[in-house]
mmCIF file of N, CA and C in Angstrom:
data_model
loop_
_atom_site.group_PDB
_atom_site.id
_atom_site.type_symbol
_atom_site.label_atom_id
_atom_site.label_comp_id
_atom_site.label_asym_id
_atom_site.label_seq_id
_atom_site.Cartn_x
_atom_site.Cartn_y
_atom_site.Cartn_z
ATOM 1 N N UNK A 1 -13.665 9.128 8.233
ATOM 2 C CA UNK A 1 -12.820 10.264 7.941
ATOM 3 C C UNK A 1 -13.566 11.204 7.003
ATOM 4 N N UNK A 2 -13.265 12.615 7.176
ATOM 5 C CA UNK A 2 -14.334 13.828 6.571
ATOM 6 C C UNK A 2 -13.844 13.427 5.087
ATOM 7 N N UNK A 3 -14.004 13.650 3.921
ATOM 8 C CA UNK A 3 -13.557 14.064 2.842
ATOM 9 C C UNK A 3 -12.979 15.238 2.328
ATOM 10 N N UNK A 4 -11.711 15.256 1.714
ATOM 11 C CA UNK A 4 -11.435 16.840 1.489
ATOM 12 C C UNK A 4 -12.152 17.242 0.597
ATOM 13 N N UNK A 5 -11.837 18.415 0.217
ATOM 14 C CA UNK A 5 -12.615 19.533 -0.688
ATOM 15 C C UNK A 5 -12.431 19.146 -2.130
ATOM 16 N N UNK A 6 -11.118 18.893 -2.553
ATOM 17 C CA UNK A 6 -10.960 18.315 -3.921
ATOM 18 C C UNK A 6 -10.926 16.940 -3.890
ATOM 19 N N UNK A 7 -11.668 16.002 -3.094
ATOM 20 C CA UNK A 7 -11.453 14.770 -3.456
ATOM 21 C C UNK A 7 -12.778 14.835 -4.588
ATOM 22 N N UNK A 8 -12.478 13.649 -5.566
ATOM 23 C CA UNK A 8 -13.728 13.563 -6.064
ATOM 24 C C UNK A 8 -14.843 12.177 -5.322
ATOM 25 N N UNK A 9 -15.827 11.952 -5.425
ATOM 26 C CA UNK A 9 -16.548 10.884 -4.766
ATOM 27 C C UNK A 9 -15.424 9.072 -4.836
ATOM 28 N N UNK A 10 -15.236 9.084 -6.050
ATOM 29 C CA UNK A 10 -13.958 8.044 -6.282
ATOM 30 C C UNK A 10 -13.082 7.524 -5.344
ATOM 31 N N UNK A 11 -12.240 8.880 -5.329
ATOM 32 C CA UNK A 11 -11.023 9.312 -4.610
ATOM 33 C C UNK A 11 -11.049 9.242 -2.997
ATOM 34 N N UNK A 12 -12.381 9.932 -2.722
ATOM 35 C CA UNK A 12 -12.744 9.551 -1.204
ATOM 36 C C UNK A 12 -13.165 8.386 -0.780
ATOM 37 N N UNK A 13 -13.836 7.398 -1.483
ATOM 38 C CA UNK A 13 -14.191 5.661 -1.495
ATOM 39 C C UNK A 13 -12.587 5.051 -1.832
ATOM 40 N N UNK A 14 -11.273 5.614 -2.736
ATOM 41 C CA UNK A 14 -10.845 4.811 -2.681
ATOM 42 C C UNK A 14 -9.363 4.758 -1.656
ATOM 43 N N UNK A 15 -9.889 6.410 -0.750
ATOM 44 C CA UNK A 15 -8.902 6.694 0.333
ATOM 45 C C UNK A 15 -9.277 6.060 1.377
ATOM 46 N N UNK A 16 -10.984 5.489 1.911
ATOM 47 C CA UNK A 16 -11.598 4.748 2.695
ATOM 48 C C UNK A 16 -10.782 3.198 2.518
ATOM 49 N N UNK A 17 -10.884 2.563 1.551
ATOM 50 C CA UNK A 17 -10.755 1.536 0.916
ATOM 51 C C UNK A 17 -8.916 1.391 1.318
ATOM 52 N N UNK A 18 -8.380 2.045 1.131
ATOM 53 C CA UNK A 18 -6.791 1.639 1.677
ATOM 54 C C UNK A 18 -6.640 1.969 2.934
ATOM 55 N N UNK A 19 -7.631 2.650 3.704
ATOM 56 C CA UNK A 19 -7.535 3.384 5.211
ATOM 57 C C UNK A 19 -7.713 1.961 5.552
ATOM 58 N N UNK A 20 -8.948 1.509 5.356
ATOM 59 C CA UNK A 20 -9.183 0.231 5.794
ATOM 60 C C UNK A 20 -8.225 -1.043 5.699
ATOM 61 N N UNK A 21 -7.760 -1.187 4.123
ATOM 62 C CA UNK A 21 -7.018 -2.558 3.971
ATOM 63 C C UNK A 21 -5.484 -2.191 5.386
ATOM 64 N N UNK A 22 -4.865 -1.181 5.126
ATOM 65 C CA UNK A 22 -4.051 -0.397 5.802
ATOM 66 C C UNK A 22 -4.179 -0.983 7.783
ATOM 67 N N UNK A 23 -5.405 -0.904 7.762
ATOM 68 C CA UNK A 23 -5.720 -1.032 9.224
ATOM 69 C C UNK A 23 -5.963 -2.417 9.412
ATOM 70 N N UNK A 24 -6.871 -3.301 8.287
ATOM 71 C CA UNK A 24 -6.929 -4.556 8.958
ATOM 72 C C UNK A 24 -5.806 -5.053 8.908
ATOM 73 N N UNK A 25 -4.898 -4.968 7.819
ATOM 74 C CA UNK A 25 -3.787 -6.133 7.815
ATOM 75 C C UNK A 25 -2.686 -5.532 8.578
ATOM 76 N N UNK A 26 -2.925 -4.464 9.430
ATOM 77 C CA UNK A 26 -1.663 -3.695 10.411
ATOM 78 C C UNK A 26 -0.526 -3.828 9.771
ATOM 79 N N UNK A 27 -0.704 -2.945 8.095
ATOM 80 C CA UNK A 27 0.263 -2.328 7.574
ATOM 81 C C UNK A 27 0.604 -1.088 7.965
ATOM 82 N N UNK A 28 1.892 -0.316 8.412
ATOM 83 C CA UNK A 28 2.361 0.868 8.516
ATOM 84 C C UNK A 28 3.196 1.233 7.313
ATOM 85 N N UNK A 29 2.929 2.588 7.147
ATOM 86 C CA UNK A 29 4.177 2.683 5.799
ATOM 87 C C UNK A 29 5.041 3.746 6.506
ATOM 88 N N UNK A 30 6.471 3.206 6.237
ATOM 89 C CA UNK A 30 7.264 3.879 7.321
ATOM 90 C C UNK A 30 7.911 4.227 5.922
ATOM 91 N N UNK A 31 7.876 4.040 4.865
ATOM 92 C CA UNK A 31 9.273 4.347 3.793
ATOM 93 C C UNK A 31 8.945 3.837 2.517
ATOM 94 N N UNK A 32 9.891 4.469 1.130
ATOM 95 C CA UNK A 32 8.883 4.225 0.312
ATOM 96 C C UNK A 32 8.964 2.614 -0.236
ATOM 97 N N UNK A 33 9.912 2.228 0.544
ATOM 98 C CA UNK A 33 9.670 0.713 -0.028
ATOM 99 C C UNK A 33 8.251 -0.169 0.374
ATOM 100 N N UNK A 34 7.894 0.439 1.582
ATOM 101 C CA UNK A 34 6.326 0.245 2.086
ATOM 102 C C UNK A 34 5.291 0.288 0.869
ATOM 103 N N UNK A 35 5.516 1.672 0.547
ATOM 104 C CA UNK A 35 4.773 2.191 -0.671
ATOM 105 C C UNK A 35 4.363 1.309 -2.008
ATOM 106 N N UNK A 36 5.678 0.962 -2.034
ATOM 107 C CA UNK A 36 6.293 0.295 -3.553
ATOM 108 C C UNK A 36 5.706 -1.100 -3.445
ATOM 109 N N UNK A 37 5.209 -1.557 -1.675
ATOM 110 C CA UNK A 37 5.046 -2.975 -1.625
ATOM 111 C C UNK A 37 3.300 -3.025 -2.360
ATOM 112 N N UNK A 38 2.978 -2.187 -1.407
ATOM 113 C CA UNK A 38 1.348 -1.856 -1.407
ATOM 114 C C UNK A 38 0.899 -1.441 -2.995
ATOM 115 N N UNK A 39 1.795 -0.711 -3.653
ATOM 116 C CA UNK A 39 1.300 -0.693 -5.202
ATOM 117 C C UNK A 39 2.006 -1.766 -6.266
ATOM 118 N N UNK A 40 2.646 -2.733 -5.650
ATOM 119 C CA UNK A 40 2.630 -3.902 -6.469
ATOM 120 C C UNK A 40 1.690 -4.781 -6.007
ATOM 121 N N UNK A 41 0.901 -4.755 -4.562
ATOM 122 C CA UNK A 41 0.375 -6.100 -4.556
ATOM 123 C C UNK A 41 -1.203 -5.197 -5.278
ATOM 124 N N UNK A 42 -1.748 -4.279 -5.382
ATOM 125 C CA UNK A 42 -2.354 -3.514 -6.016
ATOM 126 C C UNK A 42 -2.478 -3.482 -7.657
ATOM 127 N N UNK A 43 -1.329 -3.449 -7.947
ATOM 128 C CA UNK A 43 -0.994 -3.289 -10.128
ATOM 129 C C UNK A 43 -1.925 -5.243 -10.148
ATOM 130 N N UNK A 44 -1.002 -5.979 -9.239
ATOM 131 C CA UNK A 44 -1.315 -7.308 -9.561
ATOM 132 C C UNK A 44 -2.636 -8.069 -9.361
ATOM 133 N N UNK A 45 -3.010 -7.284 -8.487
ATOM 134 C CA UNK A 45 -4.477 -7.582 -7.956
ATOM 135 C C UNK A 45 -5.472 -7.200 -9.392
ATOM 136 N N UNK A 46 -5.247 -5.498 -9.614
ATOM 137 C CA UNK A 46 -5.966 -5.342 -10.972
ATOM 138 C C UNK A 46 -5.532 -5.820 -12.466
ATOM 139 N N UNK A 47 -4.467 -6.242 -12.447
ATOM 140 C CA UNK A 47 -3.878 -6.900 -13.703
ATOM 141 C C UNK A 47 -4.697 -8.409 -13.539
ATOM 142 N N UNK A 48 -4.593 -9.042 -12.939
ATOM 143 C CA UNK A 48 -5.720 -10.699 -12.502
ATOM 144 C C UNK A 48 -6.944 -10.459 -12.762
ATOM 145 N N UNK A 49 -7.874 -9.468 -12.476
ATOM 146 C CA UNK A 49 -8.941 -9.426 -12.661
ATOM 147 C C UNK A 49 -9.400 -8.905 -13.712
ATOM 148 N N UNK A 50 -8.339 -7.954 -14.558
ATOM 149 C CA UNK A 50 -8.774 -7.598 -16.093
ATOM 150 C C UNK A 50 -8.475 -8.791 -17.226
ATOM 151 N N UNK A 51 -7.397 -9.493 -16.488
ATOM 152 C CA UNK A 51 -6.916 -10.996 -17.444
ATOM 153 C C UNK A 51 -8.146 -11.529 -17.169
ATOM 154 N N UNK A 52 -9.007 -11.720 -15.320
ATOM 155 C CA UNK A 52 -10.053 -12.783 -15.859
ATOM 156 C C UNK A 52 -11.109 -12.407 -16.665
ATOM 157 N N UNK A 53 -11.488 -10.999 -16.550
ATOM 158 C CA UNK A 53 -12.742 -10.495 -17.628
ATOM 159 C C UNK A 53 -12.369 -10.873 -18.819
ATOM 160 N N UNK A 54 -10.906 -11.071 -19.224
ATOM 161 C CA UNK A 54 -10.652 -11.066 -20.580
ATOM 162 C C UNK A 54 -10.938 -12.680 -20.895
ATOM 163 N N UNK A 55 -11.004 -13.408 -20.504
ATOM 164 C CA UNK A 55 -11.145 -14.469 -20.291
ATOM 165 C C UNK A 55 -12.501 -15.027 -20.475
ATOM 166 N N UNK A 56 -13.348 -13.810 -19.352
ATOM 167 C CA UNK A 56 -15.220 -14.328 -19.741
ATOM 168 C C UNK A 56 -15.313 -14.098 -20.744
ATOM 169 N N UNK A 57 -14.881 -12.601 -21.488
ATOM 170 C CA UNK A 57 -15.464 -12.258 -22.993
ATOM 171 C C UNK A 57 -15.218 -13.586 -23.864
ATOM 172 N N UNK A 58 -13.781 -13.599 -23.890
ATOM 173 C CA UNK A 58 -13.344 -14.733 -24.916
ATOM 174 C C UNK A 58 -14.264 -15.686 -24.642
ATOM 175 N N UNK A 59 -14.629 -16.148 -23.364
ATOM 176 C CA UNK A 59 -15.277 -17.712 -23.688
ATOM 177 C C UNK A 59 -16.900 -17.254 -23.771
ATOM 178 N N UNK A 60 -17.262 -16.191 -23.111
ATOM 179 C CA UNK A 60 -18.359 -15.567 -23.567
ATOM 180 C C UNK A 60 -19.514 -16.676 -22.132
ATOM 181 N N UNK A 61 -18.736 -16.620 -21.317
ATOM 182 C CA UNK A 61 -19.518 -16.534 -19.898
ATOM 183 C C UNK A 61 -18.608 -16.658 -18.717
ATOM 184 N N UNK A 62 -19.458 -16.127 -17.930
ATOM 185 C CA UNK A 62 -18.565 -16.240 -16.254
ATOM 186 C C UNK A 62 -17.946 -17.126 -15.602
ATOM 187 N N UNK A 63 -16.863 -17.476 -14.812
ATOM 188 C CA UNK A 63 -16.455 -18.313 -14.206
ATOM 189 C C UNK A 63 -17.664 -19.140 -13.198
ATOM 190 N N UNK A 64 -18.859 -18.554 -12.888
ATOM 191 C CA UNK A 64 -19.650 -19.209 -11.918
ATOM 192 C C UNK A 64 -21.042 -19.418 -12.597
ATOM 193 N N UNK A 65 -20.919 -18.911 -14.128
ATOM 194 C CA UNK A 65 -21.730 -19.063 -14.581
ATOM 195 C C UNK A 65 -22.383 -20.208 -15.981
ATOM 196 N N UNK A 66 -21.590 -21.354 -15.572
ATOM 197 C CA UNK A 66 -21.158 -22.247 -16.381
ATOM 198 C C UNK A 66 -22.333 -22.882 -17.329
ATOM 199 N N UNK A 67 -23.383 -22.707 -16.986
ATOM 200 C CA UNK A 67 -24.654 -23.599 -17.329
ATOM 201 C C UNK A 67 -24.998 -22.686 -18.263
ATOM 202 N N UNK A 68 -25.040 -21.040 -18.863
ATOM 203 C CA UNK A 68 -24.815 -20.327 -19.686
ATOM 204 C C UNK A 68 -23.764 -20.609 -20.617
ATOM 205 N N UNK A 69 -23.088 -21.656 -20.938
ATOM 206 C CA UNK A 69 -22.049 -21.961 -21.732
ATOM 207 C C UNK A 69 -22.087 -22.069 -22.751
ATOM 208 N N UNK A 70 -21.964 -21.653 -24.161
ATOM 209 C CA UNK A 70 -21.781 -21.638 -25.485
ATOM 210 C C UNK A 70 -21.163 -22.495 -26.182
ATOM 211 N N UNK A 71 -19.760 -22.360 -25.222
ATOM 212 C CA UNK A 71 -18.739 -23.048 -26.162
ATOM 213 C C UNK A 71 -18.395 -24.722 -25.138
ATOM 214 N N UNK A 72 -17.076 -25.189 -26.146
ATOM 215 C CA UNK A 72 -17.127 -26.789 -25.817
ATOM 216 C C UNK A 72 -15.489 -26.265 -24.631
ATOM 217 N N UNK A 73 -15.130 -24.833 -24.766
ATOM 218 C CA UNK A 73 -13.899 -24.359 -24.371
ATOM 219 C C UNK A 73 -14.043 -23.830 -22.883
ATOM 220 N N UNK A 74 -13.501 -24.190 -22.297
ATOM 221 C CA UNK A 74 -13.293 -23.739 -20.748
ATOM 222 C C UNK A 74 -12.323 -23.707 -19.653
ATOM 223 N N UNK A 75 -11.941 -22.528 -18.733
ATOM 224 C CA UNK A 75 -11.145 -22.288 -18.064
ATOM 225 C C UNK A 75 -10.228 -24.037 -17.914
ATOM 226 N N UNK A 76 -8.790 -23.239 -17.491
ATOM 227 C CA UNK A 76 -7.800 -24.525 -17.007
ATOM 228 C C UNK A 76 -6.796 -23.444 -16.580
ATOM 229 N N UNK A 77 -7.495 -23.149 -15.423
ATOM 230 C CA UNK A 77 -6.492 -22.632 -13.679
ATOM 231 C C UNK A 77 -5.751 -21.660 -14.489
ATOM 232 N N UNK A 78 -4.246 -21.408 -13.750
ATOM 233 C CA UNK A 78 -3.592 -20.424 -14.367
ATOM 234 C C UNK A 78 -2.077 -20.540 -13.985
ATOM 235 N N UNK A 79 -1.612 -19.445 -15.032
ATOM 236 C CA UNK A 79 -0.073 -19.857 -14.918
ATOM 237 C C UNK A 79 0.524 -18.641 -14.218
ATOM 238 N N UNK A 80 1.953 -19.234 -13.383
ATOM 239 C CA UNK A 80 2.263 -18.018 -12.914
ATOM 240 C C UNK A 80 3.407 -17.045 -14.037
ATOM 241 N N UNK A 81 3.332 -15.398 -13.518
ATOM 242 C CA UNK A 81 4.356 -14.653 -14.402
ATOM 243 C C UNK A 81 4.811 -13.486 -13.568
ATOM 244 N N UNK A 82 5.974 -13.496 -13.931
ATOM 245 C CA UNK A 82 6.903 -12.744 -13.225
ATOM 246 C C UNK A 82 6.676 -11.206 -13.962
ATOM 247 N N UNK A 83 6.065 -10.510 -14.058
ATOM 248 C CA UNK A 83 6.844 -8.941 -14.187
ATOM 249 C C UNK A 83 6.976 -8.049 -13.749
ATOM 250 N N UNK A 84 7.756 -7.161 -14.781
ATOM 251 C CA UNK A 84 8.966 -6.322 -14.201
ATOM 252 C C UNK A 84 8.127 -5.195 -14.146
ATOM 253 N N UNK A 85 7.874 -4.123 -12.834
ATOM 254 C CA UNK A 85 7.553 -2.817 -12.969
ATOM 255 C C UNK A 85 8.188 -2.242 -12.404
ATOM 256 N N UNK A 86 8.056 -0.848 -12.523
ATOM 257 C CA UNK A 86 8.532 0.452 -11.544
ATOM 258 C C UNK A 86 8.322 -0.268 -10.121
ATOM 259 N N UNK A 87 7.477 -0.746 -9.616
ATOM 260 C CA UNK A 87 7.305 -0.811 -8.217
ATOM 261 C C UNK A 87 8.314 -2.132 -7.538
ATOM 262 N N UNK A 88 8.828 -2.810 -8.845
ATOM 263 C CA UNK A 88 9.797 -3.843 -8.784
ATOM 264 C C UNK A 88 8.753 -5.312 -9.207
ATOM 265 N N UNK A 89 9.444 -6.305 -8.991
ATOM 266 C CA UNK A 89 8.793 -7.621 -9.775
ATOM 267 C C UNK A 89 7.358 -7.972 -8.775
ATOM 268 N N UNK A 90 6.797 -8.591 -9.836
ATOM 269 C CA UNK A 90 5.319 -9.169 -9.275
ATOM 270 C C UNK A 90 5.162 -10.008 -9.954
ATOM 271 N N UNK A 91 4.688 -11.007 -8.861
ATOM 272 C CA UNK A 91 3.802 -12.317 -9.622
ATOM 273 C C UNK A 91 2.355 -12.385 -9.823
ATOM 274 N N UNK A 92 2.305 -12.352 -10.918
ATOM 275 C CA UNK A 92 0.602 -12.733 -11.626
ATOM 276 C C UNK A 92 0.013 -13.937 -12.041
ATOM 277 N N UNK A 93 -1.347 -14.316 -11.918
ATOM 278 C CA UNK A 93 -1.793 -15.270 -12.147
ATOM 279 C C UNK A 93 -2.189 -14.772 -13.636
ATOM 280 N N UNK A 94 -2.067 -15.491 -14.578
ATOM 281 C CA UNK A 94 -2.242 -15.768 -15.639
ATOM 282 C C UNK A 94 -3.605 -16.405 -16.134
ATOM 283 N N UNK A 95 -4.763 -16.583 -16.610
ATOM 284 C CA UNK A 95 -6.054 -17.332 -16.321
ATOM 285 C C UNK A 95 -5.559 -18.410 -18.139
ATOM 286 N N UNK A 96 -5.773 -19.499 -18.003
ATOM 287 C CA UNK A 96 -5.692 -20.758 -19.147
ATOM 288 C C UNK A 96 -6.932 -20.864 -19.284
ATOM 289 N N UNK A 97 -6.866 -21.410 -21.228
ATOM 290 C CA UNK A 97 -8.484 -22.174 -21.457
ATOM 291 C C UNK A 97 -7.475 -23.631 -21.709
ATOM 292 N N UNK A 98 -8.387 -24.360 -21.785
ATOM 293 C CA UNK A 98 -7.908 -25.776 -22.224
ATOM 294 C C UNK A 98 -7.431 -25.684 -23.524
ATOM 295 N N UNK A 99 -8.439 -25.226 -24.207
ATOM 296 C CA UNK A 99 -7.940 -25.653 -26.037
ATOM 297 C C UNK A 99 -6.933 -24.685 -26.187
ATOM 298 N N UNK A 100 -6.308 -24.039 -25.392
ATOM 299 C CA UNK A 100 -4.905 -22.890 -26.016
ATOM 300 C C UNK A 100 -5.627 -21.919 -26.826
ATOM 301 N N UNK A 101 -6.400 -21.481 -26.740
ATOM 302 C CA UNK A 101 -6.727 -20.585 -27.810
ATOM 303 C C UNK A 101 -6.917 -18.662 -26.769
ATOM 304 N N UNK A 102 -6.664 -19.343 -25.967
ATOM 305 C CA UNK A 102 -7.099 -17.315 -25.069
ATOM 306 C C UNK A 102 -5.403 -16.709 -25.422
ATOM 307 N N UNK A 103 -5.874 -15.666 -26.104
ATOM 308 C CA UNK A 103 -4.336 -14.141 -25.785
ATOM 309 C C UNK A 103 -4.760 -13.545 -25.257
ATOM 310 N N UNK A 104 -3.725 -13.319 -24.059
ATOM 311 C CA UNK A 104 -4.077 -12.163 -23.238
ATOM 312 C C UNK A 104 -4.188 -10.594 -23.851
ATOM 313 N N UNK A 105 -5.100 -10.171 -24.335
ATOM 314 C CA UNK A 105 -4.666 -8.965 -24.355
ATOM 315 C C UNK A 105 -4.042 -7.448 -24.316
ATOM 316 N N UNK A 106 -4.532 -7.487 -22.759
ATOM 317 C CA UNK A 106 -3.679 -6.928 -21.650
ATOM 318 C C UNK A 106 -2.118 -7.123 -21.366
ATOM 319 N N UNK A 107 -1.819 -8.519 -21.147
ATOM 320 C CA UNK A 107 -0.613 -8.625 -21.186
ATOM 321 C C UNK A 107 -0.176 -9.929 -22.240
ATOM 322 N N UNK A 108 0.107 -9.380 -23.419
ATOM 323 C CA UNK A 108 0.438 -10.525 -24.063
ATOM 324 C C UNK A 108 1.282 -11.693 -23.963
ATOM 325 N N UNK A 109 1.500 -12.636 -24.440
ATOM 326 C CA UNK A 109 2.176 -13.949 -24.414
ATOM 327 C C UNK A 109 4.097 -13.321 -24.298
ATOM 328 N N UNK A 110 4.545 -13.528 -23.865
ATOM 329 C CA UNK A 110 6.002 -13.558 -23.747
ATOM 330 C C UNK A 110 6.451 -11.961 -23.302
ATOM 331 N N UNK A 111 5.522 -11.232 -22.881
ATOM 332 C CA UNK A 111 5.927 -9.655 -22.367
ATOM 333 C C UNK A 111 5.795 -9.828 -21.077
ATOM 334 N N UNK A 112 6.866 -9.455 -20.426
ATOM 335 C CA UNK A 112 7.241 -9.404 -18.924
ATOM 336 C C UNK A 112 7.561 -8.282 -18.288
ATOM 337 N N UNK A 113 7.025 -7.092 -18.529
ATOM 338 C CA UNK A 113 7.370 -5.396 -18.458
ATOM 339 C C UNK A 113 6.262 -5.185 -18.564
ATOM 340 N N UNK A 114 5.821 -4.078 -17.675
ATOM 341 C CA UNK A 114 4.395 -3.009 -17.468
ATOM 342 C C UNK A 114 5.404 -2.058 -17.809
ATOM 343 N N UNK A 115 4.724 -1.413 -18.802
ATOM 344 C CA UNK A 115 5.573 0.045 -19.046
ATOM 345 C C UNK A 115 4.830 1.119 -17.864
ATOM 346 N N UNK A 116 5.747 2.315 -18.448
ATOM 347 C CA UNK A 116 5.152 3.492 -17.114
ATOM 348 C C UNK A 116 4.064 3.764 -17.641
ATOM 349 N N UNK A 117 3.482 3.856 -18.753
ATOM 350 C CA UNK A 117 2.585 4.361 -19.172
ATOM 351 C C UNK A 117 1.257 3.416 -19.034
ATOM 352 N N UNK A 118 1.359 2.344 -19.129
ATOM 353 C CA UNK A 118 0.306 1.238 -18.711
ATOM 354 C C UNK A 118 0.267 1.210 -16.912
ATOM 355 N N UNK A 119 1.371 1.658 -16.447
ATOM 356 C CA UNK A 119 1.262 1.686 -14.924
ATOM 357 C C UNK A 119 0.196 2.909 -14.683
ATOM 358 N N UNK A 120 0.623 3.879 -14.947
ATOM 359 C CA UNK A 120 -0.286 5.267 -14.905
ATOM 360 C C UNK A 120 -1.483 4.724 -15.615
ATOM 361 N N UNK A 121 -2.400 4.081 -16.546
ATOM 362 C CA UNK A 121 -3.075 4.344 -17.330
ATOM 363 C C UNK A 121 -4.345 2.972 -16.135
ATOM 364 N N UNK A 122 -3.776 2.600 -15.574
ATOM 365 C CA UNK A 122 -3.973 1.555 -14.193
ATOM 366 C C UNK A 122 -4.637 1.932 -13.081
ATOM 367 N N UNK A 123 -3.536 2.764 -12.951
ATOM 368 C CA UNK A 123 -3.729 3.493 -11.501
ATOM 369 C C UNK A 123 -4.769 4.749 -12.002
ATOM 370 N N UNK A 124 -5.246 4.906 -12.911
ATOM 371 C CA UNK A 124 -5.985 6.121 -13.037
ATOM 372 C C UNK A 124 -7.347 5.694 -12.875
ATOM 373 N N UNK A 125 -7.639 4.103 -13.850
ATOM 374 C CA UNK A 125 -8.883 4.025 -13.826
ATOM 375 C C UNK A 125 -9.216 3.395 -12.187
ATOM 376 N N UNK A 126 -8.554 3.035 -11.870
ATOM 377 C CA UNK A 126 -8.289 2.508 -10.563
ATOM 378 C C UNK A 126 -8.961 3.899 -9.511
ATOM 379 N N UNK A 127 -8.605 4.839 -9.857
ATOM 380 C CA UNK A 127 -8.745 5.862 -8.941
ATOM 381 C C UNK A 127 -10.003 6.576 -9.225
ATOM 382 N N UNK A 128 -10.118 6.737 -10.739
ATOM 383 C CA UNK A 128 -11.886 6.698 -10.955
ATOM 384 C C UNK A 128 -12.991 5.532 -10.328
ATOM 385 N N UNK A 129 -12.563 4.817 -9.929
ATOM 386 C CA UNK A 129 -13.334 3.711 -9.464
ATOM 387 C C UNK A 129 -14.323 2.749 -10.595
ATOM 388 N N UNK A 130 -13.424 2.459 -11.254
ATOM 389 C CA UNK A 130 -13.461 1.840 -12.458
ATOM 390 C C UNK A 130 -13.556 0.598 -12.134
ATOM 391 N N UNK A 131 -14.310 -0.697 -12.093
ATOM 392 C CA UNK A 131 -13.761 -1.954 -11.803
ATOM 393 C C UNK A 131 -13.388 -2.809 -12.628
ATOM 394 N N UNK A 132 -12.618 -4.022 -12.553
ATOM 395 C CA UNK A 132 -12.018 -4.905 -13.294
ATOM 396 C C UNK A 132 -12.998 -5.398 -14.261
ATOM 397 N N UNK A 133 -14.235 -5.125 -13.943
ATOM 398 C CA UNK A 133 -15.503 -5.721 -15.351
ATOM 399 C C UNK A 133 -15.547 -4.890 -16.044
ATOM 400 N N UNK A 134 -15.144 -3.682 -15.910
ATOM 401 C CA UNK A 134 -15.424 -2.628 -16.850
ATOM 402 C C UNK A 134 -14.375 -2.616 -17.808
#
């Protein structure tokens, strides 16, 4: 597909990028509950992957990169969480260390609400083509 005139380079990779998911998984969006589905499984997708970066920093190496290990502390799977957004509820994986010691940053311990403003602040870097390591 051509690119429009005001897309920025981003914007056109990340209109490719849903043209595509759109087509393989023979999603149609007929209405905005379509909409609402596709940007919750989206918020949750990038909410998981900024919890797991938050996760390497804290332990201060990669999930595949274990033999680089510092500490005596390491991943233990994850928990599930329910929250509440504009686009309606989503479940997130949560990433655990063993010794209890990781806070989520991003989404802290007992908050179950994405405000609008963390929704927008999401979807923006999202649209700069920002990735979850960054």
């Amino acid at each position: 597909m051509a690119r429009r005139k005001s897309d920025s380079p981003q914007k056109a990779a990340m209109r490719e990028m849903m043209q595509g998911y759109l087509k393989e998984n023979d999603i149609s969006i007929k209405s905005g509950n379509d909409v609402n589905s596709i940007m919750r499984d989206m918020m949750s997708v990038l909410l998981e992957g900024a919890l797991d970066e938050e996760l390497n920093e804290e332990l201060g190496y990669s999930k595949y990169d274990y033999r680089n290990k510092e500490t005596d502390n390491s991943r233990n799977g994850h928990s599930k969480k329910t929250m509440r957004t504009s686009y309606g509820d989503m479940d997130i994986a949560i990433p655990r260390d063993r010794k209890g010691k990781y806070e989520p940053q991003l989404i802290p311990k007992y908050q179950n609400t994405v405000t609008q403003d963390m929704e927008e602040k999401i979807i923006s870097m999202y649209a700069k083509g920002m990735t979850t390591g960054d």
